[in-house]
């Protein structure tokens, strides 16, 4: 849990390490505080994958884009949509679809740099958020993610389920914007182009 929601925890004024190391003591001595902590974590966590949810990632983007002066840094968004996910649910069932989503979350965690903020945006869409990233590096990460998903199928019970994803990349400095909706809209447009160009590919906003 601590690994998957590491990026959502800035919204909770606690250290998850405290849960890992002293939860029994905390439960005994501060039950109300622990209950509040779990409620706060739940509010920013996707229950299926354990990743940050849309609320957590939106809050983080708002923080990144609100920096000014010397604190202002390039913010990159990778918006990812699984290809033909509805067919996976229709052919193999929703339990298999859930297994695919959990496996995608695990592969994203393994494929991206530690500083990446990973979330489930909704449905079969995932989002990766970066600070201090160049367009060239964002392309490299996006291709690494695409390959990590497409290179091997997901195994669920007796099933072998091939997967792939289309990815749209947007960098706020390239677009000269510090508006969340503008940055997300650019990433979404690039994602649409990736789908239109045949899926299982990366497209760059403004590229």
PDB file of C-alpha atoms in Angstrom:
ATOM      1  CA  UNK A   1       0.000   0.000   0.000  1.00  0.00           C
ATOM      2  CA  UNK A   2       2.736   2.447   0.957  1.00  0.00           C
ATOM      3  CA  UNK A   3       4.394   2.043  -2.447  1.00  0.00           C
ATOM      4  CA  UNK A   4       1.255   2.454  -4.499  1.00  0.00           C
ATOM      5  CA  UNK A   5      -0.077   5.508  -2.733  1.00  0.00           C
ATOM      6  CA  UNK A   6       3.250   7.220  -2.136  1.00  0.00           C
ATOM      7  CA  UNK A   7       2.190  10.059  -4.420  1.00  0.00           C
ATOM      8  CA  UNK A   8      -1.155  10.704  -2.776  1.00  0.00           C
ATOM      9  CA  UNK A   9       0.177  11.051   0.724  1.00  0.00           C
ATOM     10  CA  UNK A  10       1.197  14.693   0.432  1.00  0.00           C
ATOM     11  CA  UNK A  11      -2.507  15.352   0.903  1.00  0.00           C
ATOM     12  CA  UNK A  12      -2.326  13.706   4.331  1.00  0.00           C
ATOM     13  CA  UNK A  13      -0.262  15.378   7.022  1.00  0.00           C
ATOM     14  CA  UNK A  14       1.370  12.152   8.200  1.00  0.00           C
ATOM     15  CA  UNK A  15       4.119   9.724   7.237  1.00  0.00           C
ATOM     16  CA  UNK A  16       2.946   6.320   6.025  1.00  0.00           C
ATOM     17  CA  UNK A  17       6.071   4.875   7.588  1.00  0.00           C
ATOM     18  CA  UNK A  18       4.427   5.498  10.932  1.00  0.00           C
ATOM     19  CA  UNK A  19       1.628   3.174   9.916  1.00  0.00           C
ATOM     20  CA  UNK A  20       4.046   0.464   8.889  1.00  0.00           C
ATOM     21  CA  UNK A  21       6.149   0.639  12.016  1.00  0.00           C
ATOM     22  CA  UNK A  22       3.881   1.613  14.879  1.00  0.00           C
ATOM     23  CA  UNK A  23       0.303   0.922  13.922  1.00  0.00           C
ATOM     24  CA  UNK A  24      -0.384  -1.304  16.942  1.00  0.00           C
ATOM     25  CA  UNK A  25       0.742   1.372  19.363  1.00  0.00           C
ATOM     26  CA  UNK A  26      -1.166   4.034  17.495  1.00  0.00           C
ATOM     27  CA  UNK A  27      -4.361   1.989  17.500  1.00  0.00           C
ATOM     28  CA  UNK A  28      -4.143   1.579  21.247  1.00  0.00           C
ATOM     29  CA  UNK A  29      -3.135   5.128  22.125  1.00  0.00           C
ATOM     30  CA  UNK A  30      -4.730   7.267  19.407  1.00  0.00           C
ATOM     31  CA  UNK A  31      -7.627   5.410  17.783  1.00  0.00           C
ATOM     32  CA  UNK A  32      -9.390   8.545  16.588  1.00  0.00           C
ATOM     33  CA  UNK A  33      -6.242   9.888  14.929  1.00  0.00           C
ATOM     34  CA  UNK A  34      -5.631   6.571  13.174  1.00  0.00           C
ATOM     35  CA  UNK A  35      -9.239   6.450  11.975  1.00  0.00           C
ATOM     36  CA  UNK A  36      -8.895   9.965  10.602  1.00  0.00           C
ATOM     37  CA  UNK A  37      -5.655   9.004   8.885  1.00  0.00           C
ATOM     38  CA  UNK A  38      -7.209   6.019   7.145  1.00  0.00           C
ATOM     39  CA  UNK A  39     -10.182   8.109   6.082  1.00  0.00           C
ATOM     40  CA  UNK A  40      -7.850  10.745   4.644  1.00  0.00           C
ATOM     41  CA  UNK A  41      -5.800   8.145   2.773  1.00  0.00           C
ATOM     42  CA  UNK A  42      -8.947   6.489   1.442  1.00  0.00           C
ATOM     43  CA  UNK A  43     -10.179   9.819   0.090  1.00  0.00           C
ATOM     44  CA  UNK A  44      -7.158  10.153  -2.210  1.00  0.00           C
ATOM     45  CA  UNK A  45      -6.681   6.475  -3.147  1.00  0.00           C
ATOM     46  CA  UNK A  46      -8.179   4.396  -5.932  1.00  0.00           C
ATOM     47  CA  UNK A  47      -9.545   1.304  -4.145  1.00  0.00           C
ATOM     48  CA  UNK A  48      -8.874  -1.140  -6.982  1.00  0.00           C
ATOM     49  CA  UNK A  49      -5.261  -0.331  -7.817  1.00  0.00           C
ATOM     50  CA  UNK A  50      -4.037   1.418  -4.690  1.00  0.00           C
ATOM     51  CA  UNK A  51      -2.811   4.333  -6.796  1.00  0.00           C
ATOM     52  CA  UNK A  52      -3.661   7.955  -6.193  1.00  0.00           C
ATOM     53  CA  UNK A  53      -7.093   8.850  -7.519  1.00  0.00           C
ATOM     54  CA  UNK A  54      -8.242  11.752  -9.673  1.00  0.00           C
ATOM     55  CA  UNK A  55      -8.606  14.023  -6.657  1.00  0.00           C
ATOM     56  CA  UNK A  56      -5.062  13.321  -5.475  1.00  0.00           C
ATOM     57  CA  UNK A  57      -3.507  13.914  -8.886  1.00  0.00           C
ATOM     58  CA  UNK A  58      -5.531  17.070  -9.519  1.00  0.00           C
ATOM     59  CA  UNK A  59      -4.394  18.483  -6.183  1.00  0.00           C
ATOM     60  CA  UNK A  60      -0.786  17.658  -7.007  1.00  0.00           C
ATOM     61  CA  UNK A  61      -1.018  19.276 -10.438  1.00  0.00           C
ATOM     62  CA  UNK A  62      -2.549  22.364  -8.890  1.00  0.00           C
ATOM     63  CA  UNK A  63       0.373  22.558  -6.460  1.00  0.00           C
ATOM     64  CA  UNK A  64       2.999  22.092  -9.176  1.00  0.00           C
ATOM     65  CA  UNK A  65       1.454  24.642 -11.509  1.00  0.00           C
ATOM     66  CA  UNK A  66       0.945  27.232  -8.766  1.00  0.00           C
ATOM     67  CA  UNK A  67       4.656  27.564  -8.027  1.00  0.00           C
ATOM     68  CA  UNK A  68       6.166  30.860  -9.090  1.00  0.00           C
ATOM     69  CA  UNK A  69       9.544  32.531  -9.383  1.00  0.00           C
ATOM     70  CA  UNK A  70      12.547  30.269  -8.872  1.00  0.00           C
ATOM     71  CA  UNK A  71      10.244  27.508  -7.637  1.00  0.00           C
ATOM     72  CA  UNK A  72       8.473  27.216 -10.985  1.00  0.00           C
ATOM     73  CA  UNK A  73       9.487  24.013 -12.740  1.00  0.00           C
ATOM     74  CA  UNK A  74       8.489  22.202 -15.896  1.00  0.00           C
ATOM     75  CA  UNK A  75       5.450  19.992 -15.311  1.00  0.00           C
ATOM     76  CA  UNK A  76       4.853  16.987 -17.526  1.00  0.00           C
ATOM     77  CA  UNK A  77       1.691  14.914 -17.911  1.00  0.00           C
ATOM     78  CA  UNK A  78       1.437  11.477 -19.494  1.00  0.00           C
ATOM     79  CA  UNK A  79      -2.174  10.475 -20.061  1.00  0.00           C
ATOM     80  CA  UNK A  80      -2.558   6.776 -20.790  1.00  0.00           C
ATOM     81  CA  UNK A  81      -5.592   4.860 -22.029  1.00  0.00           C
ATOM     82  CA  UNK A  82      -5.676   1.076 -22.374  1.00  0.00           C
ATOM     83  CA  UNK A  83      -6.489  -0.036 -25.905  1.00  0.00           C
ATOM     84  CA  UNK A  84      -9.674  -2.058 -26.465  1.00  0.00           C
ATOM     85  CA  UNK A  85     -10.312  -2.393 -22.743  1.00  0.00           C
ATOM     86  CA  UNK A  86     -14.064  -2.761 -23.275  1.00  0.00           C
ATOM     87  CA  UNK A  87     -13.346  -5.841 -25.365  1.00  0.00           C
ATOM     88  CA  UNK A  88     -11.347  -7.308 -22.491  1.00  0.00           C
ATOM     89  CA  UNK A  89     -14.339  -6.900 -20.181  1.00  0.00           C
ATOM     90  CA  UNK A  90     -16.747  -8.225 -22.807  1.00  0.00           C
ATOM     91  CA  UNK A  91     -14.623 -11.257 -23.709  1.00  0.00           C
ATOM     92  CA  UNK A  92     -13.175 -12.250 -20.359  1.00  0.00           C
ATOM     93  CA  UNK A  93     -15.423 -10.632 -17.755  1.00  0.00           C
ATOM     94  CA  UNK A  94     -15.037  -7.806 -15.278  1.00  0.00           C
ATOM     95  CA  UNK A  95     -12.916  -9.801 -12.839  1.00  0.00           C
ATOM     96  CA  UNK A  96     -10.368 -10.233 -15.613  1.00  0.00           C
ATOM     97  CA  UNK A  97     -10.675  -6.533 -16.405  1.00  0.00           C
ATOM     98  CA  UNK A  98      -9.966  -5.671 -12.775  1.00  0.00           C
ATOM     99  CA  UNK A  99      -6.943  -7.962 -12.822  1.00  0.00           C
ATOM    100  CA  UNK A 100      -5.651  -6.149 -15.898  1.00  0.00           C
ATOM    101  CA  UNK A 101      -6.034  -2.755 -14.206  1.00  0.00           C
ATOM    102  CA  UNK A 102      -4.144  -3.944 -11.122  1.00  0.00           C
ATOM    103  CA  UNK A 103      -1.368  -5.372 -13.271  1.00  0.00           C
ATOM    104  CA  UNK A 104      -1.118  -2.138 -15.242  1.00  0.00           C
ATOM    105  CA  UNK A 105      -0.700  -0.241 -11.970  1.00  0.00           C
ATOM    106  CA  UNK A 106       2.089  -2.601 -10.903  1.00  0.00           C
ATOM    107  CA  UNK A 107       3.885  -2.275 -14.230  1.00  0.00           C
ATOM    108  CA  UNK A 108       3.662   1.506 -14.126  1.00  0.00           C
ATOM    109  CA  UNK A 109       5.246   1.564 -10.678  1.00  0.00           C
ATOM    110  CA  UNK A 110       8.114  -0.613 -11.907  1.00  0.00           C
ATOM    111  CA  UNK A 111       8.600   1.257 -15.193  1.00  0.00           C
ATOM    112  CA  UNK A 112       8.787   4.895 -14.137  1.00  0.00           C
ATOM    113  CA  UNK A 113      11.253   6.909 -12.043  1.00  0.00           C
ATOM    114  CA  UNK A 114      10.688   7.054  -8.292  1.00  0.00           C
ATOM    115  CA  UNK A 115       9.749  10.731  -8.449  1.00  0.00           C
ATOM    116  CA  UNK A 116       6.867  10.085 -10.833  1.00  0.00           C
ATOM    117  CA  UNK A 117       3.380  10.581  -9.463  1.00  0.00           C
ATOM    118  CA  UNK A 118       1.103   7.824 -10.719  1.00  0.00           C
ATOM    119  CA  UNK A 119      -2.664   7.765 -10.564  1.00  0.00           C
ATOM    120  CA  UNK A 120      -5.737   6.139 -11.967  1.00  0.00           C
ATOM    121  CA  UNK A 121      -7.581   8.920 -13.753  1.00  0.00           C
ATOM    122  CA  UNK A 122     -10.768   6.900 -14.186  1.00  0.00           C
ATOM    123  CA  UNK A 123     -11.935   3.759 -15.942  1.00  0.00           C
ATOM    124  CA  UNK A 124      -9.054   2.458 -18.049  1.00  0.00           C
ATOM    125  CA  UNK A 125      -7.209   5.793 -17.986  1.00  0.00           C
ATOM    126  CA  UNK A 126      -4.063   6.356 -15.945  1.00  0.00           C
ATOM    127  CA  UNK A 127      -2.013   9.497 -15.457  1.00  0.00           C
ATOM    128  CA  UNK A 128       1.647  10.111 -14.720  1.00  0.00           C
ATOM    129  CA  UNK A 129       2.791  13.477 -13.413  1.00  0.00           C
ATOM    130  CA  UNK A 130       6.356  14.793 -13.366  1.00  0.00           C
ATOM    131  CA  UNK A 131       8.121  17.887 -12.155  1.00  0.00           C
ATOM    132  CA  UNK A 132      11.441  19.037 -13.598  1.00  0.00           C
ATOM    133  CA  UNK A 133      11.165  16.971 -16.750  1.00  0.00           C
ATOM    134  CA  UNK A 134      12.196  17.822 -20.284  1.00  0.00           C
ATOM    135  CA  UNK A 135      10.183  16.927 -23.348  1.00  0.00           C
ATOM    136  CA  UNK A 136      12.933  14.513 -24.442  1.00  0.00           C
ATOM    137  CA  UNK A 137      12.875  12.712 -21.090  1.00  0.00           C
ATOM    138  CA  UNK A 138       9.085  12.598 -21.090  1.00  0.00           C
ATOM    139  CA  UNK A 139       9.169  10.864 -24.482  1.00  0.00           C
ATOM    140  CA  UNK A 140      11.639   8.297 -23.150  1.00  0.00           C
ATOM    141  CA  UNK A 141       9.495   7.558 -20.112  1.00  0.00           C
ATOM    142  CA  UNK A 142       6.350   7.303 -22.218  1.00  0.00           C
ATOM    143  CA  UNK A 143       7.955   4.811 -24.596  1.00  0.00           C
ATOM    144  CA  UNK A 144       9.253   2.801 -21.635  1.00  0.00           C
ATOM    145  CA  UNK A 145       5.746   2.671 -20.199  1.00  0.00           C
ATOM    146  CA  UNK A 146       4.207   1.711 -23.536  1.00  0.00           C
ATOM    147  CA  UNK A 147       6.703  -1.132 -23.960  1.00  0.00           C
ATOM    148  CA  UNK A 148       6.264  -2.339 -20.376  1.00  0.00           C
ATOM    149  CA  UNK A 149       2.557  -2.778 -20.996  1.00  0.00           C
ATOM    150  CA  UNK A 150       2.679  -4.242 -24.503  1.00  0.00           C
ATOM    151  CA  UNK A 151       5.674  -6.558 -24.172  1.00  0.00           C
ATOM    152  CA  UNK A 152       3.862  -9.333 -22.330  1.00  0.00           C
ATOM    153  CA  UNK A 153       0.239 -10.303 -21.725  1.00  0.00           C
ATOM    154  CA  UNK A 154      -1.550 -10.297 -18.397  1.00  0.00           C
ATOM    155  CA  UNK A 155      -2.173 -13.727 -16.908  1.00  0.00           C
ATOM    156  CA  UNK A 156      -5.412 -14.202 -15.005  1.00  0.00           C
ATOM    157  CA  UNK A 157      -6.440 -17.672 -13.921  1.00  0.00           C
ATOM    158  CA  UNK A 158      -6.202 -19.723 -17.130  1.00  0.00           C
ATOM    159  CA  UNK A 159      -6.367 -16.659 -19.376  1.00  0.00           C
ATOM    160  CA  UNK A 160      -3.599 -14.898 -21.260  1.00  0.00           C
ATOM    161  CA  UNK A 161      -4.722 -11.367 -22.057  1.00  0.00           C
ATOM    162  CA  UNK A 162      -2.675  -9.159 -24.420  1.00  0.00           C
ATOM    163  CA  UNK A 163      -2.705  -5.464 -23.547  1.00  0.00           C
ATOM    164  CA  UNK A 164      -1.406  -2.205 -24.935  1.00  0.00           C
ATOM    165  CA  UNK A 165      -1.931   1.482 -24.316  1.00  0.00           C
ATOM    166  CA  UNK A 166      -2.001   4.763 -26.170  1.00  0.00           C
ATOM    167  CA  UNK A 167      -0.253   7.676 -24.466  1.00  0.00           C
ATOM    168  CA  UNK A 168      -0.506  11.434 -24.835  1.00  0.00           C
ATOM    169  CA  UNK A 169       2.328  13.613 -23.502  1.00  0.00           C
ATOM    170  CA  UNK A 170       2.159  17.308 -22.632  1.00  0.00           C
ATOM    171  CA  UNK A 171       4.699  19.634 -20.991  1.00  0.00           C
ATOM    172  CA  UNK A 172       3.505  22.952 -19.615  1.00  0.00           C
ATOM    173  CA  UNK A 173       6.642  24.899 -20.625  1.00  0.00           C
ATOM    174  CA  UNK A 174       6.258  23.750 -24.226  1.00  0.00           C
ATOM    175  CA  UNK A 175       2.649  24.913 -24.183  1.00  0.00           C
ATOM    176  CA  UNK A 176       3.436  28.069 -22.185  1.00  0.00           C
ATOM    177  CA  UNK A 177       0.631  27.414 -19.714  1.00  0.00           C
ATOM    178  CA  UNK A 178       0.107  27.039 -15.992  1.00  0.00           C
ATOM    179  CA  UNK A 179      -3.569  26.172 -16.290  1.00  0.00           C
ATOM    180  CA  UNK A 180      -4.537  22.617 -15.331  1.00  0.00           C
ATOM    181  CA  UNK A 181      -7.330  22.282 -17.897  1.00  0.00           C
ATOM    182  CA  UNK A 182      -5.055  23.505 -20.701  1.00  0.00           C
ATOM    183  CA  UNK A 183      -2.319  21.028 -19.816  1.00  0.00           C
ATOM    184  CA  UNK A 184      -4.741  18.126 -19.439  1.00  0.00           C
ATOM    185  CA  UNK A 185      -6.559  19.091 -22.612  1.00  0.00           C
ATOM    186  CA  UNK A 186      -3.303  19.041 -24.551  1.00  0.00           C
ATOM    187  CA  UNK A 187      -2.401  15.605 -23.176  1.00  0.00           C
ATOM    188  CA  UNK A 188      -5.885  14.331 -23.988  1.00  0.00           C
ATOM    189  CA  UNK A 189      -5.664  15.640 -27.556  1.00  0.00           C
ATOM    190  CA  UNK A 190      -2.301  13.924 -27.998  1.00  0.00           C
ATOM    191  CA  UNK A 191      -3.843  10.732 -26.623  1.00  0.00           C
ATOM    192  CA  UNK A 192      -6.666  11.008 -29.156  1.00  0.00           C
ATOM    193  CA  UNK A 193      -4.088  11.301 -31.937  1.00  0.00           C
ATOM    194  CA  UNK A 194      -2.313   8.190 -30.640  1.00  0.00           C
ATOM    195  CA  UNK A 195      -5.601   6.290 -30.856  1.00  0.00           C
ATOM    196  CA  UNK A 196      -6.331   7.696 -34.315  1.00  0.00           C
ATOM    197  CA  UNK A 197      -2.862   6.731 -35.580  1.00  0.00           C
ATOM    198  CA  UNK A 198      -3.337   3.066 -34.702  1.00  0.00           C
ATOM    199  CA  UNK A 199      -3.027   2.728 -30.920  1.00  0.00           C
ATOM    200  CA  UNK A 200      -0.140   1.289 -28.893  1.00  0.00           C
ATOM    201  CA  UNK A 201       1.873   4.445 -29.515  1.00  0.00           C
ATOM    202  CA  UNK A 202       2.983   7.721 -27.967  1.00  0.00           C
ATOM    203  CA  UNK A 203       2.026  11.148 -29.293  1.00  0.00           C
ATOM    204  CA  UNK A 204       3.306  14.521 -28.102  1.00  0.00           C
ATOM    205  CA  UNK A 205       1.133  17.601 -27.660  1.00  0.00           C
ATOM    206  CA  UNK A 206       2.174  20.174 -30.233  1.00  0.00           C
ATOM    207  CA  UNK A 207       4.502  17.669 -31.867  1.00  0.00           C
TER     208      UNK A 207
END
